[in-house]
Short mmCIF file of C-alpha atoms in Angstrom, two decimals:
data_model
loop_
_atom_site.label_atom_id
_atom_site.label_comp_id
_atom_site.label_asym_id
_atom_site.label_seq_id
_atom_site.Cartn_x
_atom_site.Cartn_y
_atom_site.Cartn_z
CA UNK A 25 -7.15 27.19 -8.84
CA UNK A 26 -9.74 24.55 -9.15
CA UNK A 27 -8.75 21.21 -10.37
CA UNK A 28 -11.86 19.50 -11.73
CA UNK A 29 -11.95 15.98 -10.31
CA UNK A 30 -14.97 14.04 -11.92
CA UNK A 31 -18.12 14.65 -14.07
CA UNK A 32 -20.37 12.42 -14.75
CA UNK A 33 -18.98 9.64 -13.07
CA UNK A 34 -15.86 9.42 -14.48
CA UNK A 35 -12.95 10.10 -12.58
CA UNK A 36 -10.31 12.19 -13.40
CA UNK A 37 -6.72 11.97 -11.66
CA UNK A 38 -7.26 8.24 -11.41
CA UNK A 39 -5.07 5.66 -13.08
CA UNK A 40 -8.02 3.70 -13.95
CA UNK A 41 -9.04 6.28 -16.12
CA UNK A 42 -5.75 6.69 -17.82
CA UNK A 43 -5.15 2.88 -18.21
CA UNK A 44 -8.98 2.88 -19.58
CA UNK A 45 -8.34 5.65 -22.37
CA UNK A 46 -4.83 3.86 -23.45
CA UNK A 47 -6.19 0.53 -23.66
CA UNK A 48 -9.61 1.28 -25.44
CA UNK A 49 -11.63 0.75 -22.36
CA UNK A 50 -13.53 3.57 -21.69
CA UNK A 51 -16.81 4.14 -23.27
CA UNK A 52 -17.26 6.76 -25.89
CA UNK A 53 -18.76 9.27 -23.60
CA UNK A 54 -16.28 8.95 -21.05
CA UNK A 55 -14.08 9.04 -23.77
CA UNK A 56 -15.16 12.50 -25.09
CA UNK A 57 -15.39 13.80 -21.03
CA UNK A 58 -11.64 12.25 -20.70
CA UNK A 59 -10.20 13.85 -23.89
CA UNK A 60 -12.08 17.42 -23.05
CA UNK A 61 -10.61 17.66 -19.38
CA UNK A 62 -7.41 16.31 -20.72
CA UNK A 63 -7.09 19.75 -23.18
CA UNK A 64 -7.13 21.80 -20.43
CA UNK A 65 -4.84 19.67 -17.75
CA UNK A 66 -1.31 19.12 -17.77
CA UNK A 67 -1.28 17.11 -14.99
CA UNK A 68 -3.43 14.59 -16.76
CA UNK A 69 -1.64 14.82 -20.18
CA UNK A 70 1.60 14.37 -18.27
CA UNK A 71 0.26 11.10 -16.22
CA UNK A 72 -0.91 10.08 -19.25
CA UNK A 73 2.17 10.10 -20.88
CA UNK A 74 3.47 8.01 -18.67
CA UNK A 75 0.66 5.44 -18.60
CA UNK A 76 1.19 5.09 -22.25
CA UNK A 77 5.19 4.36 -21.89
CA UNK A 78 4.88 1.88 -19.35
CA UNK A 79 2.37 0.39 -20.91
CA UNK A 80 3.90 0.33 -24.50
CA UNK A 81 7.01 -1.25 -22.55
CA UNK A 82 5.27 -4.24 -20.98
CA UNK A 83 3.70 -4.74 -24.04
CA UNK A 84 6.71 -5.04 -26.12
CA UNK A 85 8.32 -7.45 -22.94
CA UNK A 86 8.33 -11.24 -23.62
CA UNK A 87 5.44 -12.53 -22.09
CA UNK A 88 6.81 -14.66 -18.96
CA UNK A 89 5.41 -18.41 -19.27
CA UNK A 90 3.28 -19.68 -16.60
CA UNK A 91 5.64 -20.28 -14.44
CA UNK A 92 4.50 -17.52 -11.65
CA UNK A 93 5.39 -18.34 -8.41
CA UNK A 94 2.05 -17.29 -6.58
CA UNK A 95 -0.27 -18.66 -10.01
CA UNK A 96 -0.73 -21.84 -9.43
CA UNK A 97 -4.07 -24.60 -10.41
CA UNK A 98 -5.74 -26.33 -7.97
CA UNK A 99 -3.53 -29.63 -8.47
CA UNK A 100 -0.15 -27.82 -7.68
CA UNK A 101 -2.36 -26.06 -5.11
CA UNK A 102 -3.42 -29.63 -3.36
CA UNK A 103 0.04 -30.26 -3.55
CA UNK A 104 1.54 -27.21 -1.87
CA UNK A 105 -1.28 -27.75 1.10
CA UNK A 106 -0.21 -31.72 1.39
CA UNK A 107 3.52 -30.14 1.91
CA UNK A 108 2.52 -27.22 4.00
CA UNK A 109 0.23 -29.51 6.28
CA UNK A 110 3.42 -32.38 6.57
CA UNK A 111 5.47 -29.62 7.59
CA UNK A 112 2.78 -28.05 10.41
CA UNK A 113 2.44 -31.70 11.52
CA UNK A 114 6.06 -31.85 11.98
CA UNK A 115 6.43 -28.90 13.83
CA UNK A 116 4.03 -29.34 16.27
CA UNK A 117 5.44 -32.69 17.11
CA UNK A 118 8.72 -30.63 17.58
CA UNK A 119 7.49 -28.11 19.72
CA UNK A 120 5.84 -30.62 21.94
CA UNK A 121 8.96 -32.80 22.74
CA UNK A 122 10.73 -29.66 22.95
CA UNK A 123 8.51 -27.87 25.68
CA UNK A 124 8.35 -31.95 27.93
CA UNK A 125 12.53 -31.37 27.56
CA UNK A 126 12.32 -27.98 28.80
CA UNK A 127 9.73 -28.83 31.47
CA UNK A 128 12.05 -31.16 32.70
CA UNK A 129 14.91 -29.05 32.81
CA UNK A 130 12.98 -26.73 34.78
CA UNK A 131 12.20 -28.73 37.19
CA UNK A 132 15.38 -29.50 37.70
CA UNK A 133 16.81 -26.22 37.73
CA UNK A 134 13.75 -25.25 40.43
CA UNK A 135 15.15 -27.73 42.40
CA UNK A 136 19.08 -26.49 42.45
CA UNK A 137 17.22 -23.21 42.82
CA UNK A 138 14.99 -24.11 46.09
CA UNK A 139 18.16 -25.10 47.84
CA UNK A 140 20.30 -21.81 46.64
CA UNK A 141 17.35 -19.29 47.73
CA UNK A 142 17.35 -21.48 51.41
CA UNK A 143 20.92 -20.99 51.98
CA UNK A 144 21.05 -17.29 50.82
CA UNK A 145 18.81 -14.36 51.18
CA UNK A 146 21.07 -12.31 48.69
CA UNK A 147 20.57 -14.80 45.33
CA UNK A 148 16.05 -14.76 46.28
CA UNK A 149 16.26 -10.68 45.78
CA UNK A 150 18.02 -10.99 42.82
CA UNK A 151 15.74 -13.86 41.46
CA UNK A 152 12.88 -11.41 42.42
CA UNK A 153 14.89 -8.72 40.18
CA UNK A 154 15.12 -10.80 37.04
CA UNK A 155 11.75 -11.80 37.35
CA UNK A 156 11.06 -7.85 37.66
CA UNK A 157 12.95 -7.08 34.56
CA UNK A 158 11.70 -9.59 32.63
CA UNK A 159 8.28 -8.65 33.09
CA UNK A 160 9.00 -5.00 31.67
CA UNK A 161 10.52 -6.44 28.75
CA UNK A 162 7.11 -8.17 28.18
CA UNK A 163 5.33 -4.87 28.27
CA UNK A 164 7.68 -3.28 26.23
CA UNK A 165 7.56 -5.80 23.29
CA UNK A 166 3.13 -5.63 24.06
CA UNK A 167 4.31 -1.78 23.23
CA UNK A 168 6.08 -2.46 20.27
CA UNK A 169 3.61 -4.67 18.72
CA UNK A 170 0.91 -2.06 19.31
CA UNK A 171 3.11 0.61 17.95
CA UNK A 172 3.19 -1.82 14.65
CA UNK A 173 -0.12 -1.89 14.16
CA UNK A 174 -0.34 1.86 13.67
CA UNK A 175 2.30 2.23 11.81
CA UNK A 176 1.25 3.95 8.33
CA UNK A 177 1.14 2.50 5.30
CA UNK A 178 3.00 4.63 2.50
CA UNK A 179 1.35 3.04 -0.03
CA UNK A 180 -1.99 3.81 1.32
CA UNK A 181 -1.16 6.70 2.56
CA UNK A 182 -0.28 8.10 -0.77
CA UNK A 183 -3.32 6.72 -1.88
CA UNK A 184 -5.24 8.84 0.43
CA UNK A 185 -3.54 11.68 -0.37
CA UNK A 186 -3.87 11.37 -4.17
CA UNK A 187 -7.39 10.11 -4.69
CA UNK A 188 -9.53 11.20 -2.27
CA UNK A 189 -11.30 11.70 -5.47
CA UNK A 190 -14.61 10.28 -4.07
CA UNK A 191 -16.26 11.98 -7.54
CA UNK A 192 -19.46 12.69 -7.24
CA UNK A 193 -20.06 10.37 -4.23
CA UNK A 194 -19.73 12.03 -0.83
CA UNK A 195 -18.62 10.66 2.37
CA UNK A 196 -20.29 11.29 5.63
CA UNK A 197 -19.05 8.89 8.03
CA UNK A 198 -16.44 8.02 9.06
CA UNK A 199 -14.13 10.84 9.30
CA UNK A 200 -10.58 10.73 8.06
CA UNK A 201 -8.71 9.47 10.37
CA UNK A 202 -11.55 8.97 12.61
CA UNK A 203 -10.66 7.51 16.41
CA UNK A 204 -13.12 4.99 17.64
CA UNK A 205 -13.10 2.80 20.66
CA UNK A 206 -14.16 -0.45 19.27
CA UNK A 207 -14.89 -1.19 15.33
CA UNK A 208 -18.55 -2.42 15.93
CA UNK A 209 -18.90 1.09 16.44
CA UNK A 210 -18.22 2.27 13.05
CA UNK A 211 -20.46 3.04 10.86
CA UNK A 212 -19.77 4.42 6.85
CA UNK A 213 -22.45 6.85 5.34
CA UNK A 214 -21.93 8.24 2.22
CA UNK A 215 -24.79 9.95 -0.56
CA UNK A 216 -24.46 10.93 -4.43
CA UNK A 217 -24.39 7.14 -5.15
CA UNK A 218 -27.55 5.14 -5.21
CA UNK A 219 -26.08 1.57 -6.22
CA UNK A 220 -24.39 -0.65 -3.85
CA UNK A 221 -20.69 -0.24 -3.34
CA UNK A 222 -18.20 -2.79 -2.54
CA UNK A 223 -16.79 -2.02 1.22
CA UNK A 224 -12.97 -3.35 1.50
CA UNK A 225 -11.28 -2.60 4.77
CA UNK A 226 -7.29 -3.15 4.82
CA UNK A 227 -5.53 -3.55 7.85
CA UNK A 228 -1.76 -1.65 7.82
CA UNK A 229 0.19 -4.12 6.91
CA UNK A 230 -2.19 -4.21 3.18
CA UNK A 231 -4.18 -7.60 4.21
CA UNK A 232 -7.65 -7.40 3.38
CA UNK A 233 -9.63 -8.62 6.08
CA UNK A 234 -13.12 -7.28 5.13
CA UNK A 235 -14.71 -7.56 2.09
CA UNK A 236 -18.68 -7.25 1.64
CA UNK A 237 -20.97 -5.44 -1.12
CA UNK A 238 -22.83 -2.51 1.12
CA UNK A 239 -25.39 0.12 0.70
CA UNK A 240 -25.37 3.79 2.67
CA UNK A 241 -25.49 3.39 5.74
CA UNK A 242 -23.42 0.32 7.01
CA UNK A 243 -22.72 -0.67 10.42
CA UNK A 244 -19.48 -2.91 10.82
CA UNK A 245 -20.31 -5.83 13.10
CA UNK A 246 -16.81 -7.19 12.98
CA UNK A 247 -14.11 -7.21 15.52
CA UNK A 248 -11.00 -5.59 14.69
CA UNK A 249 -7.82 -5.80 17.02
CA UNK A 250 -6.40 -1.88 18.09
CA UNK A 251 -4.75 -0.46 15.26
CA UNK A 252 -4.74 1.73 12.02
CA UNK A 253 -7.16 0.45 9.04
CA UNK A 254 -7.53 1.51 5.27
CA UNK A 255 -10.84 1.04 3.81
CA UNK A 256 -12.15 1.84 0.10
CA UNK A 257 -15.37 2.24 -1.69
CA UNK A 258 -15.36 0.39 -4.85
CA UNK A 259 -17.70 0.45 -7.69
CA UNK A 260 -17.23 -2.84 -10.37
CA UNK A 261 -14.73 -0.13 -12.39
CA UNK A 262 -13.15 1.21 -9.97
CA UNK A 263 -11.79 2.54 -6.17
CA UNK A 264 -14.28 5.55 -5.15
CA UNK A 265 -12.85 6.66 -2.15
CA UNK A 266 -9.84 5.67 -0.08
CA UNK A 267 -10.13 6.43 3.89
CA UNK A 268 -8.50 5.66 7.21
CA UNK A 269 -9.92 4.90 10.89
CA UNK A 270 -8.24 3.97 13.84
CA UNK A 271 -9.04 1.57 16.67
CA UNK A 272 -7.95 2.69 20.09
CA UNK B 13 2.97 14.50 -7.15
CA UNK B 14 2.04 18.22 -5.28
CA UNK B 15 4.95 20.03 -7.58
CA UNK B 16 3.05 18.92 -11.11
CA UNK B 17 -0.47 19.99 -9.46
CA UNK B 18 0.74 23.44 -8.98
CA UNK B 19 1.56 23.81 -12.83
CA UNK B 20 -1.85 22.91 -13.35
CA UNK B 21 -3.85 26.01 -14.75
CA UNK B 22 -7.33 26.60 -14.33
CA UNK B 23 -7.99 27.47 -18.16
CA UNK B 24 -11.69 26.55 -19.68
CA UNK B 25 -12.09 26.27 -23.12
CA UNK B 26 -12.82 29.72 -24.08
CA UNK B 27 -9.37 30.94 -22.28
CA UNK B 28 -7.50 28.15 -23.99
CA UNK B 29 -9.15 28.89 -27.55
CA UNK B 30 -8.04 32.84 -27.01
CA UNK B 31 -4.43 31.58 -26.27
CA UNK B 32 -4.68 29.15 -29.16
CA UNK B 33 -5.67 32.19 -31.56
CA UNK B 34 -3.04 34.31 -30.49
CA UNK B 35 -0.65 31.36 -31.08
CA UNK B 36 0.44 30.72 -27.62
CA UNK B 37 3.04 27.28 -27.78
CA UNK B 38 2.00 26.00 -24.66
CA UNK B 39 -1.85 26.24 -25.46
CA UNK B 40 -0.83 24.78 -28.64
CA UNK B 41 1.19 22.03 -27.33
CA UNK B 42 -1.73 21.01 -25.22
CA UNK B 43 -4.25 20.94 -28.08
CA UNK B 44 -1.25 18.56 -30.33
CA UNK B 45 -1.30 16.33 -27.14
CA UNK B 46 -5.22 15.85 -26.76
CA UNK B 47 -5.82 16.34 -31.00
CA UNK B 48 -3.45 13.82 -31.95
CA UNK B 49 -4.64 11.02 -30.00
CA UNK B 50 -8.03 11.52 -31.45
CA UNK B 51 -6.78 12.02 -34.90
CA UNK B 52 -4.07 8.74 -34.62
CA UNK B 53 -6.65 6.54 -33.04
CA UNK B 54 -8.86 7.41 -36.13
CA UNK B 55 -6.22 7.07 -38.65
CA UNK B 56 -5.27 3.56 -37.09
CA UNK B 57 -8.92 2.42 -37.40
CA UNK B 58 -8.55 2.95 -40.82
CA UNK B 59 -5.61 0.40 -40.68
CA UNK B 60 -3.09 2.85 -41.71
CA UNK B 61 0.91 2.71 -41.66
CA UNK B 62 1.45 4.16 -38.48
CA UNK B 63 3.70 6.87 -40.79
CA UNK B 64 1.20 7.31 -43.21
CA UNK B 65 -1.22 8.14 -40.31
CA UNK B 66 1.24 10.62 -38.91
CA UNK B 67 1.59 11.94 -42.50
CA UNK B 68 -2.38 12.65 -42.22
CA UNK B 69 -2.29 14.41 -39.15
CA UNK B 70 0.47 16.68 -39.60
CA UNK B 71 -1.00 17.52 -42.60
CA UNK B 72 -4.38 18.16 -40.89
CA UNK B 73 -2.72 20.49 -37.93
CA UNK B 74 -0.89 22.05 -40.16
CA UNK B 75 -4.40 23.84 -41.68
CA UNK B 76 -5.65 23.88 -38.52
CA UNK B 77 -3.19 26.32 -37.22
CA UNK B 78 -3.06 27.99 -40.36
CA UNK B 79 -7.17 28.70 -40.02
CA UNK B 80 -7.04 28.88 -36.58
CA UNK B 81 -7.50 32.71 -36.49
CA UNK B 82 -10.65 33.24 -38.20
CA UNK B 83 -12.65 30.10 -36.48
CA UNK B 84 -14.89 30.27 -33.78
CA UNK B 85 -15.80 27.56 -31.36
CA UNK B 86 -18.00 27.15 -28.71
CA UNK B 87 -17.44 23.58 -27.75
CA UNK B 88 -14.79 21.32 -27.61
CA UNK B 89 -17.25 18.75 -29.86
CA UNK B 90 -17.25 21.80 -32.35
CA UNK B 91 -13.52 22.13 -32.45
CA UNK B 92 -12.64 18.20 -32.85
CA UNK B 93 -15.89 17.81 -35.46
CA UNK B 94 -13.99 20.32 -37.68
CA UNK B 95 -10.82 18.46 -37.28
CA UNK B 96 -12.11 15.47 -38.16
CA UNK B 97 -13.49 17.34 -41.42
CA UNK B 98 -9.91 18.44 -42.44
CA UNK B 99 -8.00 15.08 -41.50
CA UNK B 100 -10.64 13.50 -44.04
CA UNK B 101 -9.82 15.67 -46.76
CA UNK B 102 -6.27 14.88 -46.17
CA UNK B 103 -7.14 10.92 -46.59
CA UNK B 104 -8.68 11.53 -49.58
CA UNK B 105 -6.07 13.58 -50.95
CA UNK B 106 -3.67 10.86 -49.49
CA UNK B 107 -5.82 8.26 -51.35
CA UNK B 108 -6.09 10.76 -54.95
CA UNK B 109 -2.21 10.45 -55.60
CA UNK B 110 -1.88 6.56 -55.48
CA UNK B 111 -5.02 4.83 -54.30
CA UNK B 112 -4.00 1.30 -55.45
CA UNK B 113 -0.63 1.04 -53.90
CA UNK B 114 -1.65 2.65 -51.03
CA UNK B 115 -4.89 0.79 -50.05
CA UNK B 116 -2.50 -2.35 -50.69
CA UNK B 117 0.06 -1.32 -47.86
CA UNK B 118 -2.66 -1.06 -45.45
CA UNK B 119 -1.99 -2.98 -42.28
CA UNK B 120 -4.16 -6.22 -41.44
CA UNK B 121 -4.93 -5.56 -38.35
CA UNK B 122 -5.89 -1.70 -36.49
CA UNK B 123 -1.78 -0.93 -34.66
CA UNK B 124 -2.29 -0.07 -31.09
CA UNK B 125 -2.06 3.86 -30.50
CA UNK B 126 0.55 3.35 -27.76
CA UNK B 127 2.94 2.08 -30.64
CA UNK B 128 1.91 4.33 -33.50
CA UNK B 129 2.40 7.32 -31.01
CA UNK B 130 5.96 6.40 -30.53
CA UNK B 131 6.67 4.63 -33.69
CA UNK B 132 5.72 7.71 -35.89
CA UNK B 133 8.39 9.97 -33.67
CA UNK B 134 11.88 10.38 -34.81
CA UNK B 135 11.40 7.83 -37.24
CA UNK B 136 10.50 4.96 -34.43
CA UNK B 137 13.93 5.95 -32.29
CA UNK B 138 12.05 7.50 -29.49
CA UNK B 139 9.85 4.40 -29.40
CA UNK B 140 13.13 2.11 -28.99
CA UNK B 141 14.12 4.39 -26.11
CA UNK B 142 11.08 4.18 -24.28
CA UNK B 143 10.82 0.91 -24.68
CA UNK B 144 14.11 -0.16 -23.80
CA UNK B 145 13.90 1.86 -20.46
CA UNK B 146 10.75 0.84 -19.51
CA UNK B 147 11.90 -2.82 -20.15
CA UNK B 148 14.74 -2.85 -18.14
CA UNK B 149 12.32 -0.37 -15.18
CA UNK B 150 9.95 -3.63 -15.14
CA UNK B 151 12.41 -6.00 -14.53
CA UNK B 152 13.30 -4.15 -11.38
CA UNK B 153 9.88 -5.30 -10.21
CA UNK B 154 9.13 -8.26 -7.99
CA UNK B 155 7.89 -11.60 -9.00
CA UNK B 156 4.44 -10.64 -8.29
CA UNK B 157 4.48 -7.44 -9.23
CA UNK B 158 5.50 -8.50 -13.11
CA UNK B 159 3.20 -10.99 -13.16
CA UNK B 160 0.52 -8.66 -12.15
CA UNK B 161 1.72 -6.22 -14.94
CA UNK B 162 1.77 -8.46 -17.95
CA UNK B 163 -1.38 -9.93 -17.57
CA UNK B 164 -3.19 -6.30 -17.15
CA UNK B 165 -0.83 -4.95 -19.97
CA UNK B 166 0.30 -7.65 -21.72
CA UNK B 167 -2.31 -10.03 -21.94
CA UNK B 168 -4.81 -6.98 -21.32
CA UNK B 169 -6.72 -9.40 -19.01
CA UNK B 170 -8.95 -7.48 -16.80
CA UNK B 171 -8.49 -7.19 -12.78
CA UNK B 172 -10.84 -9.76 -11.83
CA UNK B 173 -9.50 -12.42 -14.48
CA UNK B 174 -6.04 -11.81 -13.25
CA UNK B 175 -6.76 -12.50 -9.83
CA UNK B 176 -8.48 -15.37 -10.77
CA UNK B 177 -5.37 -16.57 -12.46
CA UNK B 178 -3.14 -15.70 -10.34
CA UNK B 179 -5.06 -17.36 -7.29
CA UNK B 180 -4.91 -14.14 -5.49
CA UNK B 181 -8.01 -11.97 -4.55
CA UNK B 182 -9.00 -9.10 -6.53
CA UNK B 183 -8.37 -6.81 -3.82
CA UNK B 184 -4.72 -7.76 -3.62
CA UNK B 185 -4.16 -7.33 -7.11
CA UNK B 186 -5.10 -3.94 -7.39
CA UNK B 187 -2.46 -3.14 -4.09
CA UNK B 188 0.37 -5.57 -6.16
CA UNK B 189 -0.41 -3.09 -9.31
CA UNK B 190 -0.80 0.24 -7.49
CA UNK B 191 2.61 0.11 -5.97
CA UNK B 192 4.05 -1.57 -9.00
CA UNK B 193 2.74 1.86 -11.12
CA UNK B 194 4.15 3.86 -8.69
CA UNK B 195 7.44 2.59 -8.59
CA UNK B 196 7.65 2.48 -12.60
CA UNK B 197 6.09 5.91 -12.28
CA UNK B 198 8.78 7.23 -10.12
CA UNK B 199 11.56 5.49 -11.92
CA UNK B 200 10.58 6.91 -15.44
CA UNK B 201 10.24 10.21 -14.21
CA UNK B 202 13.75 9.95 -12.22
CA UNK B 203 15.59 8.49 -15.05
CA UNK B 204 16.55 5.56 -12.52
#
């Protein structure tokens, strides 16, 4: 069974493509390319299908005023920032009366302490325990966090597994899932695509912390902290290639 | 996802046109889904009723399944040329019997093949359905996520105008909509 992915640029298996033919976006060749592969694929007629519900339902929604929580123009936005700085201001002001108060009380706890740990031997060893404990509570929780930041991401994780649809354009470097020590040592490759590509590199939790138009081959000078990263190869119509590395 | 790949067959055009002679339903019902999309979109260019268009093309299948046997084709360009040559008859012949009256009830404005693909069904009850499911599927969504839906669908704003209107980068927007076509996805196909 071969499933044929692309020709001639256009992607099949891609919701781009079905979103394209349903809303009159494609061009006419990709068009007749779509609508030929589509004869022969159920898959596609099936995803289609859908496509065309959804997007027959939104259209026939009530549009929703702009009111959007995360839309906002630049006065509202001057506004939010004015509010968001206030409240960072007052924070910090907290935090540092807070930490002289707890200074303080330290001290004076230290003090009650010093005399307790002169008069017995027995309360010093257990001070020495707690201090023990605490310190592997520390490395635990540095554990933790680390195991966070390779945690998958289902989202791009099922985009990996659905659309490593790179087309026509193939990938040399890096590998799937490729391990590397530090990220200034990555580098991506790919051929069968002449044009620059748009390079976006997610970390796990979906931030996008690198964004930069690139030609074959690339060399990432950027520091990234230990963890699992997404990255895509984007043309202006759509996602090429979807991959994953890992720092170690 | 992996379940409706393995239903996938690997049939070119010649194997599907042999299975199409011989009258096969499923070859058939794959050549109705691809053929009337082409044939609707064409019709609704021509600022048809959408039932007047669906008149046309059940007309036009009709022959074609009736002449199906002693055609040949070579290309799938060949095949949807002669459709196109029998749907036109059809208009004409639509046309011959009241042309006044019925270039009069023309629409304005060129419907949207989403709707006349559902409206045409069932006498526009399927369309209702759908609708009303996927309706109540997208208010399941987050804030963002409907947001990010009615201005690609809605509005039909492209990715990069959303973002822009949204204050959000581009990159963002196509995670918010990716998981927010997923989830309808997965809903519609569940019946949740």
């Amino acid at each position: 069974m071969v499933i044929k992915d692309s020709l001639n640029g256009l992607t099949f298996h891609n919701d781009s493509t079905y979103e394209g033919y349903v809303l009159g976006r494609l061009t006419k060749s990709e068009e007749d390319l779509f609508e030929e592969h589509l004869l022969t694929c159920e898959h596609c007629q099936a995803q289609l299908e859908i496509t065309e519900a959804i997007i027959l339902g939104i259209k026939s929604s009530p549009k929703i005023e702009q009111d959007r929580n995360f839309s906002y123009n630049s006065k509202t936005a001057i506004v939010r920032y004015s509010v968001a700085a206030s409240l960072a201001l007052l924070l910090g002001v907290s935090a540092y009366f807070y930490l002289q108060r707890f200074n303080n009380q330290k001290d004076v706890l230290s003090d009650a302490q010093k005399s307790l740990l002169d008069s017995t031997h027995n309360s010093k060893e257990k001070d020495v325990n707690s201090i023990k404990v605490l310190s592997e509570t520390e490395k635990s929780n540095d554990k933790e966090l680390l195991a966070v930041a390779y945690k998958p991401n289902p989202i791009f994780e099922n985009a990996i597994e659905n659309y490593v649809r790179s087309g026509s354009i193939v990938i040399i470097k890096p590998a799937l899932s490729a391990e590397v020590k530090s990220a200034d040592m990555l580098s991506f490759e790919w051929e069968n695509h002449t044009s620059t590509l748009v390079l976006v590199i997610f970390n796990n939790t979906g931030k996008m912390i690198f964004q930069k138009e690139v030609s074959s081959p690339f060399v990432l000078e950027d520091n990234l902290k230990k963890g699992l990263y997404y990255w895509q190869l984007e043309s202006p119509n759509e996602s090429l290639f979807t991959g994953k590395f890992l720092i170690i | 996802m992996s379940q409706s790949k393995v239903i996938i067959e690997n049939q070119d055009f010649n194997d599907l046109i042999l299975k199409l002679k011989e009258h096969d339903e499923r070859a058939w019902s794959q050549l109705n889904f691809v053929i009337k999309r082409i044939v609707l979109k064409w019709l609704s260019n021509k600022k048809l009723r959408p039932e007047h268009a669906y008149e046309i093309y059940s007309n036009t299948i009709a022959v074609l399944f009736e002449k199906f046997r002693e055609l040949q084709f070579s290309s799938f360009s060949g095949l949807k040329s002669y459709v196109f040559s029998i749907a036109e008859n059809k208009v004409k012949e639509f046309y011959r019997n009241d042309l006044r009256s019925k270039m009069q009830d023309r629409l304005d404005d060129v419907p949207e093949l989403c709707y006349v693909l559902y409206m045409t069904e069932a006498d526009g009850e399927v369309a209702s359905e759908v609708v009303n499911k996927i309706h109540n599927l997208f208010n399941k969504l987050s804030k963002s996520e409907k947001d990010v839906m009615q201005l690609l669908y809605n509005e039909e704003r492209t990715n990069k105008e959303a973002s822009e209107l949204l204050g959000i980068n581009e990159g963002n927007l196509r995670i918010i909509k990716f998981r927010a076509l997923q989830k309808l996805k997965e809903w519609y196909s569940h019946g949740n």
